Amino acid sequence: MKQVLEVCVDSYDSARAAVAGGATRLELCAALSVGGLTPYAELLSDIRSFSDIPVRCLMRPRAGDFLYTRQEISMMARQMQVLRENGASGFVIGCLTPEGELAPMEELMEAAGGLPLTLHRCIDVSRDPEKTYCQAGELGFDTVLTSGAAANATAGMATIARLIALREEMGGPEVLIGAGVNARVIEAFRRQVPGARAFHMSGKTAVESGMLFRREGVPMGAPGLDEWHIDTTSQQAVEEAAQALRKPLVKRLPC
């Protein structure tokens, strides 16, 4: 299986930086500051104007949990049809039951029209991540994005290692390692976890706003949110991650 460096982007500039930096795939979303929401079809179309890189679109109608109403599921299914028409290569989806189990997703699977599917980080807040991983494989997902049920991938390394072992044992979905990923994290995983080969990152850096007039104390979102810096993917961070992923592993000789 080939190596994967997926970069999560929510803007045109971020997409261009990710492609220039050597990403092998994009996860397209909106509002990365809240963990990512369903992206605009127009943004996907604009990305298609300069690149044919695979783009998987995140389907998430709101921030918060992954317990969705019938209306939310129906809306996501309709949005998937529009995104397919605008060049989506696949989708990133996931729903849970109130008990923390993986929920049936027939409507979303059908809306994908046979395109590849990633199970997103709902696995990290599910009751049993290993069981959820196995169920994802049974449902036909080819990829599972996970931090190892931890705040970041480094903290979840042990669980990720178990999922990779399951991948090898059952021929399961690719384990896409995400949350806090950068070049150093990729190097550490490749040294310590045999089979770690797929990584998900945003590579964000804060870009200063071009606004000269700035009225302070009027937040547009959550109080304390910085309105005068825009998180944008750093081409350099992606380049460094791509180099770390390509670098040959040096086998240590026994003492």
Coordinates of C-alpha atoms in Angstrom, one line a residue:
M1 CA 0.0 0.0 0.0
K2 CA 1.4 3.4 -0.9
Q3 CA 2.2 6.1 1.6
V4 CA -0.5 8.8 2.1
L5 CA 0.0 12.4 3.2
E6 CA -3.5 13.9 3.4
V7 CA -3.8 17.6 4.2
C8 CA -7.0 19.0 5.7
V9 CA -7.8 22.4 4.2
D10 CA -10.7 24.8 4.4
S11 CA -9.7 27.6 2.0
Y12 CA -8.4 28.1 -1.6
D13 CA -5.0 29.4 -0.4
S14 CA -4.6 26.4 2.0
A15 CA -5.4 24.0 -0.9
R16 CA -2.8 25.6 -3.1
A17 CA -0.2 25.4 -0.4
A18 CA -0.9 21.8 0.4
V19 CA -0.7 20.8 -3.3
A20 CA 2.5 22.7 -3.8
G21 CA 4.0 21.2 -0.6
G22 CA 3.5 17.6 -1.8
A23 CA 0.2 16.4 -0.3
T24 CA -1.0 13.2 -2.0
R25 CA -4.7 13.9 -1.1
L26 CA -6.8 16.7 0.4
E27 CA -9.6 16.5 2.9
L28 CA -11.8 19.5 2.1
C29 CA -13.9 21.0 4.8
A30 CA -15.1 24.4 6.2
A31 CA -14.5 25.9 9.6
L32 CA -11.4 24.0 10.7
S33 CA -11.5 26.0 13.9
V34 CA -14.4 23.9 15.1
G35 CA -13.0 20.6 13.8
G36 CA -14.3 20.9 10.3
L37 CA -17.7 21.2 8.7
T38 CA -19.2 20.3 5.3
P39 CA -17.3 22.4 2.6
Y40 CA -18.7 24.6 -0.1
A41 CA -19.1 23.0 -3.6
E42 CA -17.9 26.2 -5.1
L43 CA -14.6 25.9 -3.2
L44 CA -14.2 22.3 -4.5
S45 CA -14.8 23.5 -8.0
D46 CA -12.2 26.3 -7.7
I47 CA -9.6 23.7 -6.4
R48 CA -10.4 21.5 -9.4
S49 CA -9.5 24.5 -11.6
F50 CA -5.8 24.1 -10.7
S51 CA -5.4 20.5 -9.6
D52 CA -6.7 17.0 -10.1
I53 CA -5.4 15.8 -6.7
P54 CA -7.8 13.4 -5.0
V55 CA -10.1 15.4 -2.7
R56 CA -12.3 13.7 0.0
C57 CA -15.0 16.0 1.4
L58 CA -15.9 16.0 5.0
M59 CA -19.6 15.6 5.7
R60 CA -20.3 17.2 9.1
P61 CA -23.4 19.5 9.3
R62 CA -22.4 21.2 12.6
A63 CA -19.9 21.2 15.4
G64 CA -20.5 18.9 18.4
D65 CA -21.3 15.2 18.7
F66 CA -21.9 12.7 15.9
L67 CA -25.5 11.8 16.9
Y68 CA -27.4 13.2 13.9
T69 CA -31.1 13.7 13.2
R70 CA -32.9 12.4 10.2
Q71 CA -32.9 15.9 8.7
E72 CA -29.2 16.2 9.2
I73 CA -28.5 12.9 7.5
S74 CA -30.8 13.7 4.6
M75 CA -29.1 17.1 4.2
M76 CA -25.7 15.5 4.1
A77 CA -26.8 13.0 1.5
R78 CA -28.1 15.8 -0.7
Q79 CA -24.9 17.8 -0.2
M80 CA -22.9 14.8 -1.3
Q81 CA -24.6 14.6 -4.6
V82 CA -23.7 18.3 -5.3
L83 CA -20.1 17.7 -4.2
R84 CA -19.9 14.7 -6.5
E85 CA -21.0 16.8 -9.4
N86 CA -18.2 19.3 -8.6
G87 CA -15.4 16.8 -8.5
A88 CA -15.3 15.1 -5.1
S89 CA -13.1 12.0 -5.2
G90 CA -14.5 10.5 -2.0
F91 CA -16.1 11.4 1.3
V92 CA -15.3 11.5 5.0
I93 CA -18.3 10.5 7.1
G94 CA -19.3 9.0 10.4
C95 CA -22.4 8.7 12.7
L96 CA -22.7 7.3 16.2
T97 CA -25.6 5.9 18.3
P98 CA -26.4 7.4 21.7
E99 CA -24.6 4.5 23.2
G100 CA -21.4 5.3 21.3
E101 CA -21.6 2.6 18.7
L102 CA -21.2 3.0 15.0
A103 CA -24.6 3.8 13.5
P104 CA -26.0 2.5 10.3
M105 CA -25.2 4.9 7.4
E106 CA -27.1 3.4 4.5
E107 CA -28.3 6.8 3.1
L108 CA -24.8 8.3 3.2
M109 CA -23.2 5.2 1.8
E110 CA -25.7 5.3 -1.1
A111 CA -25.1 9.0 -1.6
A112 CA -21.4 8.4 -2.0
G113 CA -22.2 6.6 -5.3
G114 CA -19.4 4.1 -4.9
L115 CA -16.6 6.7 -4.2
P116 CA -14.0 5.8 -1.5
L117 CA -15.0 6.5 2.1
T118 CA -13.1 7.5 5.2
L119 CA -14.6 7.0 8.6
H120 CA -13.7 10.2 10.5
R121 CA -12.7 10.7 14.1
C122 CA -16.1 9.7 15.5
I123 CA -14.1 6.5 16.1
D124 CA -12.1 8.4 18.7
V125 CA -15.2 9.1 20.8
S126 CA -16.8 5.7 20.2
R127 CA -17.2 3.2 23.0
D128 CA -14.8 0.7 21.6
P129 CA -12.4 2.0 18.9
E130 CA -11.1 -1.4 17.9
K131 CA -14.7 -2.7 17.4
T132 CA -15.6 0.4 15.5
Y133 CA -12.6 -0.1 13.2
C134 CA -13.6 -3.6 12.4
Q135 CA -17.2 -2.5 11.7
A136 CA -15.9 0.2 9.4
G137 CA -14.2 -2.4 7.4
E138 CA -17.3 -4.5 7.2
L139 CA -19.3 -1.5 6.0
G140 CA -16.8 -0.9 3.1
F141 CA -14.7 2.0 4.4
D142 CA -11.3 2.0 2.9
T143 CA -9.8 4.4 5.4
V144 CA -10.2 5.2 9.1
L145 CA -9.0 8.6 10.4
T146 CA -8.0 8.4 14.1
S147 CA -5.9 9.9 16.8
G148 CA -6.1 6.7 18.7
A149 CA -8.9 7.8 20.9
A150 CA -6.7 10.5 22.4
A151 CA -6.3 14.3 22.3
N152 CA -3.5 13.8 19.7
A153 CA -1.9 11.1 17.7
T154 CA 1.2 11.0 19.9
A155 CA -0.9 10.4 23.0
G156 CA -2.9 7.7 21.1
M157 CA 0.1 5.9 19.6
A158 CA -0.5 2.6 21.5
T159 CA -4.1 2.4 20.2
I160 CA -3.1 3.4 16.7
A161 CA -0.5 0.6 16.8
R162 CA -3.2 -1.9 17.7
L163 CA -5.4 -0.7 14.9
I164 CA -2.5 -1.0 12.4
A165 CA -2.0 -4.6 13.7
L166 CA -5.7 -5.2 13.0
R167 CA -5.3 -3.8 9.5
E168 CA -2.5 -6.3 8.8
E169 CA -4.4 -9.2 10.4
M170 CA -7.8 -8.7 8.7
G171 CA -6.8 -6.7 5.6
G172 CA -8.8 -3.8 7.1
P173 CA -9.1 -0.2 6.2
E174 CA -6.0 2.1 6.0
V175 CA -5.2 3.6 9.4
L176 CA -4.9 7.4 8.7
I177 CA -3.0 8.9 11.6
G178 CA -4.3 12.4 12.5
A179 CA -4.3 15.1 15.2
G180 CA -1.2 17.1 15.9
V181 CA 0.7 15.5 13.0
N182 CA 3.8 17.2 11.7
A183 CA 7.2 16.1 10.3
R184 CA 8.5 15.2 13.8
V185 CA 5.4 13.1 14.6
I186 CA 5.7 11.3 11.3
E187 CA 9.3 10.4 11.9
A188 CA 8.5 9.2 15.5
F189 CA 5.6 7.0 14.2
R190 CA 7.7 5.5 11.4
R191 CA 10.4 4.6 13.9
Q192 CA 8.2 3.2 16.6
V193 CA 5.1 1.8 14.9
P194 CA 5.7 -0.8 12.1
G195 CA 3.3 -0.2 9.2
A196 CA 2.6 3.5 10.0
R197 CA 2.3 4.9 6.5
A198 CA -0.7 7.2 6.2
F199 CA -0.9 10.6 7.9
H200 CA -3.4 13.4 8.1
M201 CA -2.3 17.0 8.9
S202 CA -3.5 20.6 8.5
G203 CA 0.0 22.3 8.8
K204 CA -1.7 25.5 9.9
T205 CA 0.1 28.8 10.5
A206 CA -1.5 32.0 11.6
V207 CA -1.5 34.6 8.8
E208 CA -2.0 38.2 9.9
S209 CA -5.2 39.9 8.7
G210 CA -4.9 42.6 6.1
M211 CA -7.4 44.8 8.0
L212 CA -5.9 48.2 9.1
F213 CA -9.0 49.3 11.1
R214 CA -9.7 46.8 13.9
R215 CA -12.5 47.2 16.3
E216 CA -11.6 45.2 19.4
G217 CA -14.1 43.6 21.7
V218 CA -16.7 42.6 19.1
P219 CA -16.2 38.8 18.6
M220 CA -17.8 37.2 15.6
G221 CA -17.8 33.8 17.2
A222 CA -16.8 32.4 20.6
P223 CA -15.5 35.0 23.0
G224 CA -11.7 35.2 22.8
L225 CA -11.5 34.0 19.2
D226 CA -8.8 35.9 17.4
E227 CA -10.4 37.7 14.4
W228 CA -7.2 39.2 13.1
H229 CA -5.3 36.1 12.2
I230 CA -6.4 33.5 9.6
D231 CA -5.2 29.9 10.0
T232 CA -3.8 28.8 6.6
T233 CA -1.8 25.7 5.6
S234 CA 1.9 26.3 5.5
Q235 CA 3.5 25.0 2.3
Q236 CA 6.8 24.5 4.2
A237 CA 5.1 22.4 6.9
V238 CA 3.7 20.1 4.2
E239 CA 7.0 19.9 2.4
E240 CA 8.7 18.9 5.7
A241 CA 6.1 16.3 6.4
A242 CA 6.3 14.9 2.9
Q243 CA 10.1 14.6 3.2
A244 CA 9.7 12.8 6.6
L245 CA 7.3 10.3 5.0
R246 CA 9.6 9.6 2.1
K247 CA 12.8 9.3 4.1
P248 CA 14.2 5.8 4.1
L249 CA 14.0 4.1 7.5
V250 CA 17.4 3.3 8.9
K251 CA 17.4 -0.2 10.5
R252 CA 19.2 -0.3 13.8
L253 CA 21.7 -3.2 14.2
P254 CA 21.3 -5.2 17.4
C255 CA 24.0 -4.5 20.1

